[in-house]
mmCIF file of C-alpha atoms in Angstrom:
data_model
loop_
_atom_site.group_PDB
_atom_site.id
_atom_site.type_symbol
_atom_site.label_atom_id
_atom_site.label_comp_id
_atom_site.label_asym_id
_atom_site.label_seq_id
_atom_site.Cartn_x
_atom_site.Cartn_y
_atom_site.Cartn_z
ATOM 1 C CA MET A 1 25.313 -11.285 -10.607
ATOM 2 C CA TYR A 2 22.995 -9.778 -7.990
ATOM 3 C CA ASP A 3 21.984 -12.288 -4.789
ATOM 4 C CA VAL A 4 18.337 -10.617 -4.668
ATOM 5 C CA ILE A 5 17.075 -8.652 -7.820
ATOM 6 C CA ILE A 6 13.469 -7.166 -6.635
ATOM 7 C CA VAL A 7 11.513 -6.376 -9.630
ATOM 8 C CA GLY A 8 9.622 -3.464 -9.000
ATOM 9 C CA GLY A 9 10.545 -0.070 -7.634
ATOM 10 C CA GLY A 10 7.473 0.455 -5.721
ATOM 11 C CA ALA A 11 6.315 0.716 -1.915
ATOM 12 C CA ALA A 12 6.776 -2.991 -1.431
ATOM 13 C CA GLY A 13 10.067 -3.087 -3.794
ATOM 14 C CA PHE A 14 11.720 -0.770 -1.685
ATOM 15 C CA TYR A 15 10.584 -1.916 1.525
ATOM 16 C CA ALA A 16 11.248 -5.753 1.242
ATOM 17 C CA SER A 17 15.380 -4.263 0.058
ATOM 18 C CA ILE A 18 15.806 -2.333 2.715
ATOM 19 C CA GLN A 19 14.676 -5.143 4.689
ATOM 20 C CA ILE A 20 16.812 -7.311 3.246
ATOM 21 C CA ALA A 21 19.991 -5.758 3.329
ATOM 22 C CA GLU A 22 19.111 -4.621 6.818
ATOM 23 C CA HIS A 23 19.071 -8.619 7.837
ATOM 24 C CA ALA A 24 21.637 -10.015 5.396
ATOM 25 C CA PRO A 25 24.216 -6.960 4.619
ATOM 26 C CA GLN A 26 26.367 -9.378 2.752
ATOM 27 C CA LEU A 27 23.688 -9.520 0.213
ATOM 28 C CA LYS A 28 24.316 -7.940 -3.103
ATOM 29 C CA ILE A 29 20.535 -6.009 -4.370
ATOM 30 C CA ALA A 30 19.203 -4.283 -7.271
ATOM 31 C CA ILE A 31 15.670 -2.749 -7.463
ATOM 32 C CA PHE A 32 14.332 -2.729 -11.143
ATOM 33 C CA GLU A 33 12.103 -0.453 -12.131
ATOM 34 C CA ARG A 34 10.593 0.118 -15.897
ATOM 35 C CA GLY A 35 9.678 3.595 -15.671
ATOM 36 C CA LYS A 36 11.767 6.766 -14.984
ATOM 37 C CA THR A 37 10.559 8.046 -11.946
ATOM 38 C CA VAL A 38 10.259 5.068 -8.858
ATOM 39 C CA LEU A 39 7.597 5.144 -5.563
ATOM 40 C CA SER A 40 5.140 6.857 -8.227
ATOM 41 C CA LYS A 41 2.253 5.452 -6.527
ATOM 42 C CA VAL A 42 3.470 6.585 -3.364
ATOM 43 C CA LYS A 43 3.570 10.183 -5.094
ATOM 44 C CA VAL A 44 -0.170 10.741 -5.545
ATOM 45 C CA SER A 45 -1.798 8.506 -2.438
ATOM 46 C CA GLY A 46 -3.444 10.248 -0.023
ATOM 47 C CA GLY A 47 -3.541 13.717 -2.041
ATOM 48 C CA GLY A 48 -0.212 13.416 -2.327
ATOM 49 C CA ARG A 49 -0.274 12.768 1.887
ATOM 50 C CA CYS A 50 0.906 9.067 1.025
ATOM 51 C CA ASN A 51 -1.822 7.588 3.465
ATOM 52 C CA VAL A 52 1.461 4.805 5.393
ATOM 53 C CA THR A 53 -1.189 2.752 6.617
ATOM 54 C CA HIS A 54 -4.932 2.035 8.854
ATOM 55 C CA GLY A 55 -4.223 3.169 12.647
ATOM 56 C CA GLU A 56 -5.820 -0.532 13.434
ATOM 57 C CA PHE A 57 -3.898 -2.612 15.860
ATOM 58 C CA SER A 58 -5.949 -5.818 15.927
ATOM 59 C CA ALA A 59 -4.534 -8.284 13.358
ATOM 60 C CA HIS A 60 -8.596 -9.535 13.490
ATOM 61 C CA ASP A 61 -9.880 -6.159 12.598
ATOM 62 C CA LEU A 62 -7.286 -5.401 10.148
ATOM 63 C CA VAL A 63 -8.471 -8.094 8.142
ATOM 64 C CA THR A 64 -12.053 -7.074 7.700
ATOM 65 C CA ASN A 65 -11.011 -3.935 5.604
ATOM 66 C CA TYR A 66 -9.976 -6.755 3.148
ATOM 67 C CA PRO A 67 -12.049 -8.177 0.755
ATOM 68 C CA ARG A 68 -9.431 -10.535 -1.411
ATOM 69 C CA GLY A 69 -7.118 -11.868 1.224
ATOM 70 C CA GLN A 70 -8.726 -11.930 4.563
ATOM 71 C CA LYS A 71 -8.157 -15.072 5.441
ATOM 72 C CA GLU A 72 -4.721 -15.199 4.188
ATOM 73 C CA LEU A 73 -3.763 -12.149 6.007
ATOM 74 C CA LEU A 74 -4.557 -12.802 9.614
ATOM 75 C CA GLY A 75 -1.224 -14.672 10.390
ATOM 76 C CA PRO A 76 1.431 -12.229 8.751
ATOM 77 C CA PHE A 77 -0.854 -9.241 10.249
ATOM 78 C CA HIS A 78 0.354 -10.812 13.988
ATOM 79 C CA THR A 79 3.961 -11.319 12.597
ATOM 80 C CA TYR A 80 3.989 -7.048 10.820
ATOM 81 C CA ALA A 81 1.088 -4.983 11.472
ATOM 82 C CA PRO A 82 0.672 -1.134 11.094
ATOM 83 C CA GLY A 83 2.147 -0.576 14.570
ATOM 84 C CA ASP A 84 5.038 -2.979 13.030
ATOM 85 C CA VAL A 85 5.485 0.770 10.381
ATOM 86 C CA MET A 86 4.476 3.293 12.165
ATOM 87 C CA SER A 87 7.990 2.327 14.240
ATOM 88 C CA PHE A 88 9.678 2.379 10.860
ATOM 89 C CA PHE A 89 9.255 4.786 9.616
ATOM 90 C CA GLU A 90 9.498 7.029 13.406
ATOM 91 C CA GLU A 91 12.891 5.217 14.489
ATOM 92 C CA ARG A 92 14.390 6.762 10.624
ATOM 93 C CA ARG A 93 13.113 10.163 11.987
ATOM 94 C CA VAL A 94 9.969 10.717 9.692
ATOM 95 C CA PRO A 95 7.283 11.589 12.607
ATOM 96 C CA LEU A 96 4.033 10.167 12.154
ATOM 97 C CA LYS A 97 0.135 11.278 12.926
ATOM 98 C CA ILE A 98 -3.351 8.999 13.397
ATOM 99 C CA GLU A 99 -6.174 11.208 12.041
ATOM 100 C CA ALA A 100 -9.567 11.089 13.192
ATOM 101 C CA ASP A 101 -11.028 8.124 11.010
ATOM 102 C CA GLY A 102 -7.479 6.617 11.970
ATOM 103 C CA ARG A 103 -5.790 6.985 8.484
ATOM 104 C CA VAL A 104 -2.185 7.339 9.082
ATOM 105 C CA PHE A 105 -0.062 10.157 7.341
ATOM 106 C CA PRO A 106 3.269 11.709 7.523
ATOM 107 C CA GLN A 107 3.021 15.050 10.224
ATOM 108 C CA SER A 108 4.380 16.715 6.735
ATOM 109 C CA ASN A 109 1.236 15.942 5.043
ATOM 110 C CA SER A 110 3.715 14.776 1.892
ATOM 111 C CA SER A 111 4.202 12.217 0.377
ATOM 112 C CA GLN A 112 7.909 13.517 -0.472
ATOM 113 C CA THR A 113 8.638 12.489 3.098
ATOM 114 C CA ILE A 114 7.960 9.135 2.797
ATOM 115 C CA ILE A 115 9.788 8.611 -0.683
ATOM 116 C CA ASP A 116 13.260 10.142 0.299
ATOM 117 C CA CYS A 117 13.094 7.813 3.462
ATOM 118 C CA LEU A 118 12.814 4.496 1.101
ATOM 119 C CA VAL A 119 15.445 5.954 -1.008
ATOM 120 C CA GLY A 120 17.718 7.676 1.262
ATOM 121 C CA GLU A 121 18.329 4.026 2.869
ATOM 122 C CA ALA A 122 18.651 2.326 0.193
ATOM 123 C CA GLU A 123 21.264 4.679 -0.687
ATOM 124 C CA ARG A 124 23.076 3.917 2.336
ATOM 125 C CA LEU A 125 22.077 0.161 2.021
ATOM 126 C CA GLY A 126 24.336 0.029 -0.905
ATOM 127 C CA ILE A 127 21.158 -0.715 -3.249
ATOM 128 C CA LYS A 128 21.247 -0.729 -6.523
ATOM 129 C CA VAL A 129 18.529 0.853 -8.540
ATOM 130 C CA LEU A 130 17.841 0.497 -12.100
ATOM 131 C CA LYS A 131 15.514 2.566 -13.089
ATOM 132 C CA ASN A 132 14.296 2.566 -17.249
ATOM 133 C CA SER A 133 14.427 -1.272 -16.675
ATOM 134 C CA ALA A 134 11.428 -2.925 -17.839
ATOM 135 C CA VAL A 135 11.762 -6.634 -17.520
ATOM 136 C CA LYS A 136 11.017 -8.062 -20.435
ATOM 137 C CA GLN A 137 11.197 -12.011 -19.244
ATOM 138 C CA PHE A 138 12.355 -14.201 -16.408
ATOM 139 C CA ASN A 139 13.143 -17.601 -16.817
ATOM 140 C CA LYS A 140 15.417 -20.355 -14.502
ATOM 141 C CA ASN A 141 18.594 -20.847 -14.820
ATOM 142 C CA GLU A 142 20.503 -23.883 -15.933
ATOM 143 C CA ASN A 143 20.683 -25.297 -12.698
ATOM 144 C CA GLY A 144 17.077 -24.474 -11.602
ATOM 145 C CA GLU A 145 17.726 -22.883 -8.336
ATOM 146 C CA GLY A 146 18.370 -19.389 -9.464
ATOM 147 C CA TRP A 147 16.725 -17.033 -12.051
ATOM 148 C CA GLN A 148 17.888 -15.088 -15.401
ATOM 149 C CA ILE A 149 15.948 -12.086 -16.233
ATOM 150 C CA THR A 150 16.323 -10.025 -19.460
ATOM 151 C CA THR A 151 15.367 -6.783 -19.767
ATOM 152 C CA MET A 152 15.741 -4.675 -23.584
ATOM 153 C CA ASN A 153 18.541 -5.326 -23.872
ATOM 154 C CA LYS A 154 20.720 -7.168 -21.114
ATOM 155 C CA HIS A 155 20.453 -10.655 -19.573
ATOM 156 C CA TYR A 156 21.346 -10.599 -15.288
ATOM 157 C CA GLN A 157 21.624 -13.318 -12.768
ATOM 158 C CA CYS A 158 20.141 -13.588 -9.192
ATOM 159 C CA LYS A 159 20.142 -16.556 -6.238
ATOM 160 C CA LYS A 160 16.599 -15.095 -5.586
ATOM 161 C CA MET A 161 13.428 -12.710 -7.048
ATOM 162 C CA LEU A 162 10.846 -11.176 -5.368
ATOM 163 C CA LEU A 163 8.384 -9.721 -7.999
ATOM 164 C CA ALA A 164 6.863 -5.970 -6.230
ATOM 165 C CA THR A 165 5.232 -5.124 -9.919
ATOM 166 C CA GLY A 166 1.794 -4.462 -8.865
ATOM 167 C CA SER A 167 -1.335 -4.952 -11.416
ATOM 168 C CA ASN A 168 1.207 -5.311 -14.552
ATOM 169 C CA PRO A 169 -0.626 -8.183 -17.179
ATOM 170 C CA LYS A 170 2.828 -8.598 -18.648
ATOM 171 C CA ILE A 171 4.361 -9.837 -15.460
ATOM 172 C CA TRP A 172 1.116 -12.062 -14.621
ATOM 173 C CA ARG A 173 1.164 -13.530 -18.225
ATOM 174 C CA GLN A 174 4.882 -14.437 -17.769
ATOM 175 C CA LEU A 175 4.367 -16.050 -14.936
ATOM 176 C CA GLU A 176 1.158 -18.012 -16.443
ATOM 177 C CA ALA A 177 4.096 -19.473 -18.700
ATOM 178 C CA LEU A 178 5.710 -20.654 -15.696
ATOM 179 C CA GLY A 179 2.425 -21.951 -13.895
ATOM 180 C CA HIS A 180 1.234 -20.156 -12.538
ATOM 181 C CA THR A 181 -2.646 -19.173 -11.869
ATOM 182 C CA ILE A 182 -3.710 -15.904 -12.484
ATOM 183 C CA VAL A 183 -6.792 -14.657 -10.875
ATOM 184 C CA PRO A 184 -8.410 -12.330 -13.515
ATOM 185 C CA PRO A 185 -7.649 -8.438 -13.086
ATOM 186 C CA VAL A 186 -11.213 -6.154 -12.489
ATOM 187 C CA PRO A 187 -11.604 -2.431 -10.829
ATOM 188 C CA SER A 188 -11.760 -1.673 -7.741
ATOM 189 C CA LEU A 189 -12.414 1.222 -5.146
ATOM 190 C CA PHE A 190 -14.188 3.233 -8.022
ATOM 191 C CA THR A 191 -16.886 5.858 -8.084
ATOM 192 C CA PHE A 192 -20.322 5.511 -9.759
ATOM 193 C CA ASN A 193 -21.480 7.614 -12.561
ATOM 194 C CA ILE A 194 -25.150 9.091 -12.001
ATOM 195 C CA ASN A 195 -26.973 11.377 -14.237
ATOM 196 C CA ASP A 196 -29.590 12.208 -12.109
ATOM 197 C CA GLU A 197 -31.678 15.969 -11.258
ATOM 198 C CA ARG A 198 -31.556 14.850 -7.585
ATOM 199 C CA ILE A 199 -28.117 14.931 -7.142
ATOM 200 C CA ALA A 200 -27.347 17.358 -10.082
ATOM 201 C CA GLY A 201 -25.918 20.464 -8.577
ATOM 202 C CA ILE A 202 -24.945 19.888 -4.813
ATOM 203 C CA GLN A 203 -21.570 18.716 -6.083
ATOM 204 C CA GLY A 204 -19.875 18.583 -2.123
ATOM 205 C CA ILE A 205 -22.080 17.610 0.054
ATOM 206 C CA SER A 206 -21.554 14.280 2.849
ATOM 207 C CA THR A 207 -23.734 13.093 4.407
ATOM 208 C CA TYR A 208 -23.616 9.712 6.395
ATOM 209 C CA ALA A 209 -26.198 6.854 4.770
ATOM 210 C CA THR A 210 -26.559 3.106 4.057
ATOM 211 C CA ALA A 211 -25.806 2.227 0.364
ATOM 212 C CA GLU A 212 -27.515 -1.075 -1.077
ATOM 213 C CA VAL A 213 -27.488 -2.771 -4.374
ATOM 214 C CA PRO A 214 -30.313 -4.858 -5.148
ATOM 215 C CA PRO A 215 -30.720 -7.870 -7.243
ATOM 216 C CA LYS A 216 -29.967 -6.877 -11.420
ATOM 217 C CA LYS A 217 -33.392 -9.142 -12.000
ATOM 218 C CA ILE A 218 -35.583 -6.485 -10.501
ATOM 219 C CA PHE A 219 -33.623 -3.297 -11.989
ATOM 220 C CA SER A 220 -35.810 -1.245 -13.842
ATOM 221 C CA SER A 221 -34.294 1.275 -16.665
ATOM 222 C CA LYS A 222 -37.041 3.779 -15.513
ATOM 223 C CA ILE A 223 -35.944 5.900 -12.769
ATOM 224 C CA GLY A 224 -39.142 6.462 -11.018
ATOM 225 C CA VAL A 225 -40.530 2.992 -10.182
ATOM 226 C CA LYS A 226 -42.434 3.032 -7.374
ATOM 227 C CA LEU A 227 -39.664 0.390 -5.270
ATOM 228 C CA ARG A 228 -42.945 -0.753 -3.191
ATOM 229 C CA SER A 229 -43.815 -2.292 -6.532
ATOM 230 C CA ILE A 230 -41.072 -4.181 -6.683
ATOM 231 C CA PRO A 231 -40.760 -7.519 -4.382
ATOM 232 C CA LYS A 232 -38.390 -6.308 -1.425
ATOM 233 C CA GLU A 233 -35.402 -8.781 -1.511
ATOM 234 C CA GLU A 234 -32.002 -9.279 0.117
ATOM 235 C CA PRO A 235 -29.226 -6.548 -2.146
ATOM 236 C CA VAL A 236 -26.273 -8.442 -3.154
ATOM 237 C CA LEU A 237 -24.184 -5.927 -1.599
ATOM 238 C CA ARG A 238 -24.698 -3.072 1.235
ATOM 239 C CA SER A 239 -22.514 -0.678 3.025
ATOM 240 C CA GLU A 240 -22.781 2.256 5.398
ATOM 241 C CA GLY A 241 -20.799 5.289 5.962
ATOM 242 C CA PRO A 242 -20.266 9.116 4.534
ATOM 243 C CA VAL A 243 -21.246 9.181 0.724
ATOM 244 C CA LEU A 244 -20.376 12.281 -1.136
ATOM 245 C CA ILE A 245 -21.975 13.838 -4.111
ATOM 246 C CA THR A 246 -19.696 14.637 -7.240
ATOM 247 C CA HIS A 247 -19.943 16.695 -10.549
ATOM 248 C CA TRP A 248 -19.912 12.780 -12.103
ATOM 249 C CA GLY A 249 -22.086 11.170 -9.128
ATOM 250 C CA LEU A 250 -21.883 9.205 -5.667
ATOM 251 C CA SER A 251 -17.876 9.044 -4.065
ATOM 252 C CA GLY A 252 -17.209 9.170 -0.712
ATOM 253 C CA PRO A 253 -16.340 5.986 1.909
ATOM 254 C CA ALA A 254 -20.064 4.274 1.410
ATOM 255 C CA ILE A 255 -19.301 3.878 -2.091
ATOM 256 C CA LEU A 256 -15.616 3.065 -2.519
ATOM 257 C CA LYS A 257 -16.895 -0.117 0.197
ATOM 258 C CA LEU A 258 -19.300 -1.342 -2.222
ATOM 259 C CA SER A 259 -17.148 -0.862 -4.921
ATOM 260 C CA ALA A 260 -13.750 -3.138 -3.419
ATOM 261 C CA TRP A 261 -16.593 -5.460 -1.815
ATOM 262 C CA GLY A 262 -18.219 -5.980 -5.434
ATOM 263 C CA ALA A 263 -15.269 -5.682 -7.571
ATOM 264 C CA ASN A 264 -16.816 -8.677 -9.536
ATOM 265 C CA ILE A 265 -19.977 -8.409 -9.172
ATOM 266 C CA LEU A 266 -20.166 -4.900 -10.789
ATOM 267 C CA HIS A 267 -17.636 -5.942 -13.206
ATOM 268 C CA ASP A 268 -19.936 -8.676 -13.931
ATOM 269 C CA TYR A 269 -22.538 -6.130 -14.592
ATOM 270 C CA HIS A 270 -20.309 -4.639 -16.542
ATOM 271 C CA TYR A 271 -21.499 -1.261 -14.308
ATOM 272 C CA VAL A 272 -24.902 -0.973 -15.058
ATOM 273 C CA PHE A 273 -27.055 -1.306 -11.730
ATOM 274 C CA ARG A 274 -28.909 -0.016 -9.343
ATOM 275 C CA VAL A 275 -27.600 1.700 -6.207
ATOM 276 C CA ASN A 276 -30.326 2.346 -3.469
ATOM 277 C CA ILE A 277 -29.072 5.375 -0.666
ATOM 278 C CA ASN A 278 -31.200 5.410 2.301
ATOM 279 C CA TRP A 279 -29.709 9.071 3.263
ATOM 280 C CA THR A 280 -31.248 8.748 6.463
ATOM 281 C CA PRO A 281 -30.453 5.587 8.011
ATOM 282 C CA GLU A 282 -31.705 5.393 11.378
ATOM 283 C CA TYR A 283 -34.562 5.343 9.777
ATOM 284 C CA THR A 284 -36.865 2.638 7.854
ATOM 285 C CA THR A 285 -40.066 3.555 4.490
ATOM 286 C CA GLY A 286 -42.311 3.353 7.245
ATOM 287 C CA SER A 287 -41.002 4.704 10.394
ATOM 288 C CA MET A 288 -40.096 7.681 8.151
ATOM 289 C CA GLU A 289 -43.904 7.901 6.942
ATOM 290 C CA LEU A 290 -44.168 7.816 10.253
ATOM 291 C CA LEU A 291 -41.985 10.463 12.146
ATOM 292 C CA LEU A 292 -43.418 12.542 8.962
ATOM 293 C CA ARG A 293 -47.192 12.815 9.942
ATOM 294 C CA GLU A 294 -45.827 13.747 13.324
ATOM 295 C CA ILE A 295 -44.139 17.021 11.346
ATOM 296 C CA LYS A 296 -47.558 17.458 9.262
ATOM 297 C CA GLU A 297 -49.413 18.033 12.331
ATOM 298 C CA VAL A 298 -46.471 19.857 14.438
ATOM 299 C CA GLU A 299 -45.577 22.302 11.419
ATOM 300 C CA ALA A 300 -48.828 22.261 9.259
ATOM 301 C CA LYS A 301 -48.645 26.019 8.538
ATOM 302 C CA LYS A 302 -44.823 25.937 7.439
ATOM 303 C CA THR A 303 -43.762 24.563 3.748
ATOM 304 C CA VAL A 304 -42.691 21.587 3.174
ATOM 305 C CA LEU A 305 -39.474 22.614 1.244
ATOM 306 C CA ARG A 306 -38.265 25.364 3.937
ATOM 307 C CA THR A 307 -38.516 23.168 6.283
ATOM 308 C CA ASN A 308 -35.408 20.243 6.914
ATOM 309 C CA ALA A 309 -37.378 17.764 8.858
ATOM 310 C CA VAL A 310 -34.003 15.220 9.113
ATOM 311 C CA ASP A 311 -30.644 15.808 9.661
ATOM 312 C CA ILE A 312 -29.122 15.877 5.858
ATOM 313 C CA PRO A 313 -27.802 18.787 4.005
ATOM 314 C CA ARG A 314 -30.635 21.599 2.872
ATOM 315 C CA ARG A 315 -29.563 21.297 -0.117
ATOM 316 C CA LEU A 316 -30.053 17.793 -0.632
ATOM 317 C CA TRP A 317 -33.343 18.059 1.114
ATOM 318 C CA THR A 318 -34.623 20.549 -1.198
ATOM 319 C CA ASN A 319 -33.862 18.288 -4.082
ATOM 320 C CA LEU A 320 -35.463 15.497 -2.473
ATOM 321 C CA VAL A 321 -38.788 17.721 -1.937
ATOM 322 C CA LYS A 322 -38.603 18.412 -5.641
ATOM 323 C CA ALA A 323 -38.254 14.939 -6.910
ATOM 324 C CA SER A 324 -41.604 13.567 -4.804
ATOM 325 C CA GLY A 325 -43.313 16.040 -6.473
ATOM 326 C CA ILE A 326 -43.825 17.900 -4.166
ATOM 327 C CA GLU A 327 -44.766 21.820 -4.809
ATOM 328 C CA LYS A 328 -42.560 24.967 -3.163
ATOM 329 C CA ASP A 329 -44.935 26.727 -1.774
ATOM 330 C CA LEU A 330 -46.945 23.533 -0.417
ATOM 331 C CA LYS A 331 -47.688 23.380 3.332
ATOM 332 C CA TRP A 332 -47.138 20.267 5.780
ATOM 333 C CA ALA A 333 -50.895 20.495 6.469
ATOM 334 C CA ASP A 334 -51.751 19.745 2.609
ATOM 335 C CA LEU A 335 -49.323 16.950 1.538
ATOM 336 C CA THR A 336 -51.282 14.462 0.433
ATOM 337 C CA LYS A 337 -50.435 10.145 1.789
ATOM 338 C CA GLU A 338 -49.125 9.991 -2.168
ATOM 339 C CA LYS A 339 -46.970 12.532 -1.799
ATOM 340 C CA LEU A 340 -45.962 11.928 2.448
ATOM 341 C CA GLN A 341 -45.161 8.545 1.349
ATOM 342 C CA ASN A 342 -42.869 9.381 -1.869
ATOM 343 C CA LEU A 343 -41.145 11.655 0.489
ATOM 344 C CA ALA A 344 -40.098 9.004 2.935
ATOM 345 C CA GLU A 345 -39.389 6.720 0.137
ATOM 346 C CA GLN A 346 -37.405 9.477 -1.191
ATOM 347 C CA LEU A 347 -34.945 9.553 2.168
ATOM 348 C CA THR A 348 -34.511 6.072 3.381
ATOM 349 C CA ALA A 349 -34.696 4.175 -0.335
ATOM 350 C CA CYS A 350 -33.493 6.496 -2.925
ATOM 351 C CA SER A 351 -33.245 4.866 -6.401
ATOM 352 C CA PHE A 352 -30.062 5.652 -8.738
ATOM 353 C CA ARG A 353 -29.329 4.190 -12.057
ATOM 354 C CA VAL A 354 -25.759 3.647 -11.923
ATOM 355 C CA GLU A 355 -23.579 3.898 -15.743
ATOM 356 C CA GLY A 356 -20.303 3.645 -15.388
ATOM 357 C CA LYS A 357 -17.618 4.241 -13.254
ATOM 358 C CA SER A 358 -14.637 6.321 -12.518
ATOM 359 C CA THR A 359 -11.181 5.979 -10.688
ATOM 360 C CA PHE A 360 -11.365 7.286 -7.708
ATOM 361 C CA LYS A 361 -8.390 9.856 -7.023
ATOM 362 C CA GLU A 362 -5.647 8.285 -9.109
ATOM 363 C CA GLU A 363 -5.033 5.593 -7.043
ATOM 364 C CA PHE A 364 -6.190 3.273 -9.498
ATOM 365 C CA VAL A 365 -6.385 -0.678 -7.308
ATOM 366 C CA THR A 366 -7.411 -3.753 -8.618
ATOM 367 C CA ALA A 367 -8.657 -6.745 -7.825
ATOM 368 C CA GLY A 368 -7.409 -10.332 -8.770
ATOM 369 C CA GLY A 369 -3.045 -11.427 -9.562
ATOM 370 C CA VAL A 370 -1.182 -14.666 -8.119
ATOM 371 C CA ASP A 371 -4.267 -16.893 -6.935
ATOM 372 C CA LEU A 372 -3.493 -16.952 -3.164
ATOM 373 C CA LYS A 373 -3.872 -21.142 -2.665
ATOM 374 C CA GLU A 374 -0.498 -20.811 -4.744
ATOM 375 C CA ILE A 375 1.490 -18.402 -2.094
ATOM 376 C CA ASN A 376 3.088 -20.088 0.846
ATOM 377 C CA PHE A 377 2.027 -16.911 3.392
ATOM 378 C CA LYS A 378 4.815 -17.761 6.650
ATOM 379 C CA THR A 379 6.895 -16.301 3.664
ATOM 380 C CA PHE A 380 4.901 -14.804 0.810
ATOM 381 C CA GLY A 381 6.872 -17.433 -1.470
ATOM 382 C CA SER A 382 5.349 -18.949 -4.514
ATOM 383 C CA LYS A 383 4.524 -22.619 -3.838
ATOM 384 C CA ILE A 384 5.456 -23.722 -7.218
ATOM 385 C CA HIS A 385 9.139 -22.046 -7.811
ATOM 386 C CA PRO A 386 12.097 -22.043 -4.663
ATOM 387 C CA ASN A 387 13.481 -18.431 -4.829
ATOM 388 C CA LEU A 388 10.389 -16.508 -5.608
ATOM 389 C CA TYR A 389 8.485 -14.511 -3.641
ATOM 390 C CA PHE A 390 5.616 -11.854 -4.510
ATOM 391 C CA ALA A 391 5.100 -8.597 -2.669
ATOM 392 C CA GLY A 392 2.166 -5.670 -2.923
ATOM 393 C CA GLU A 393 -0.734 -6.404 -5.240
ATOM 394 C CA ILE A 394 0.896 -8.603 -7.512
ATOM 395 C CA ILE A 395 -1.214 -11.732 -6.074
ATOM 396 C CA ASN A 396 -5.196 -11.292 -5.698
ATOM 397 C CA VAL A 397 -5.327 -8.896 -2.714
ATOM 398 C CA ASP A 398 -7.181 -5.891 -2.540
ATOM 399 C CA ALA A 399 -8.347 -3.551 0.518
ATOM 400 C CA ILE A 400 -10.559 -1.127 1.020
ATOM 401 C CA THR A 401 -9.073 2.859 1.240
ATOM 402 C CA GLY A 402 -7.604 4.152 4.048
ATOM 403 C CA GLY A 403 -4.173 3.052 4.018
ATOM 404 C CA PHE A 404 -4.883 -0.965 4.000
ATOM 405 C CA ASN A 405 -3.278 -1.422 0.250
ATOM 406 C CA PHE A 406 -0.818 -0.362 1.690
ATOM 407 C CA GLN A 407 0.175 -1.922 5.118
ATOM 408 C CA ASN A 408 -0.068 -5.333 2.451
ATOM 409 C CA ALA A 409 2.800 -4.167 0.725
ATOM 410 C CA TRP A 410 4.691 -3.410 3.684
ATOM 411 C CA THR A 411 4.049 -6.405 5.739
ATOM 412 C CA GLY A 412 3.728 -8.823 2.838
ATOM 413 C CA ALA A 413 7.459 -6.766 1.957
ATOM 414 C CA TYR A 414 9.056 -7.555 5.378
ATOM 415 C CA ILE A 415 7.897 -11.399 5.253
ATOM 416 C CA ALA A 416 9.547 -11.775 2.262
ATOM 417 C CA ALA A 417 12.473 -10.497 2.983
ATOM 418 C CA LYS A 418 12.883 -11.631 6.219
ATOM 419 C CA ALA A 419 12.084 -15.015 4.141
ATOM 420 C CA ILE A 420 14.401 -14.234 1.895
ATOM 421 C CA ALA A 421 17.551 -12.949 3.960
ATOM 422 C CA LEU A 422 17.494 -16.434 6.812
ATOM 423 C CA GLU A 423 17.129 -18.652 4.038
#
């Protein structure tokens, strides 16, 4: 018999167990982990460095990074925010650093530092960690106040249960059987698969750009379609930031933002759609035409290909010039009006056909989970069943990349732990 059983040996599960034990040392606590190892997602986070959180200390600004959960997390972030998480680790001799883009990492640049801290604290506080203990079933116990949990060959009793199982369809199905609503999961945080000569052979290039997904009804299967022949409509998705050209297509913060905010829309599109990239966000197509005309006057004797007229990587400029139908020896003086317009469009409204997606590194994130209307965000407890709590990605909250998904896990774990310990 345990006082508290936490299902899930990830970031939220360990953090909650430590907080419960510190607030209420008398409680008997166990973590049930289905795998052979714990904290596996922490291990691969941030390319093995563990992007612990983000150095955003305003709750109002912090919530803007959550496509789902923005409204619900405002109160919790006023209670427990990135500064609190940073203090937690630094008080336990894990120095952290805030990088230029706001991401927070251990100074060791190793996720193992975070794992060792969490595992060491759990051991110090006497928390039982049961590996290879996949939960097959959980139900209310006979008196209706606690829980009976069944693993492969054992039954356990507990007074309170916290589910920190991430995106686990089996757990979601059991919650549905108990009356909870599960928002169907769809992928979030993914890169775009694109096969296009304009970005072929120049992988590794990153440049600041805007990315827009137009309404699907104006999509065309012909990549070369003239954008000016298509009626201008507001994009369904838009983001701005670095765009990274990869072997398989496009990635980088701007693309990942689109994938997160558009998780449901792009799922409905079956991941076949168009994305329009403005490689020079300070210009529209019209203002770019004016700039190119000025350059034509000034650089008349130079070849277009060798004159990188705007602030983008040279190899990208070369590919876009070729895509505009401009021969390698053509001089600015001989540039026709049509080819100048083509180049302006390639620079400011470069349309790509996306056919599929790829997981961003090893960080698989989903939108979906326990309906937020059924959670009390003052305790992260179920509104349907007493003594049932949630933390982490099991609920319908997800964020863009940068440490924000971990922050949701830490905050939910802390608030649920405090409620469990003090109620």
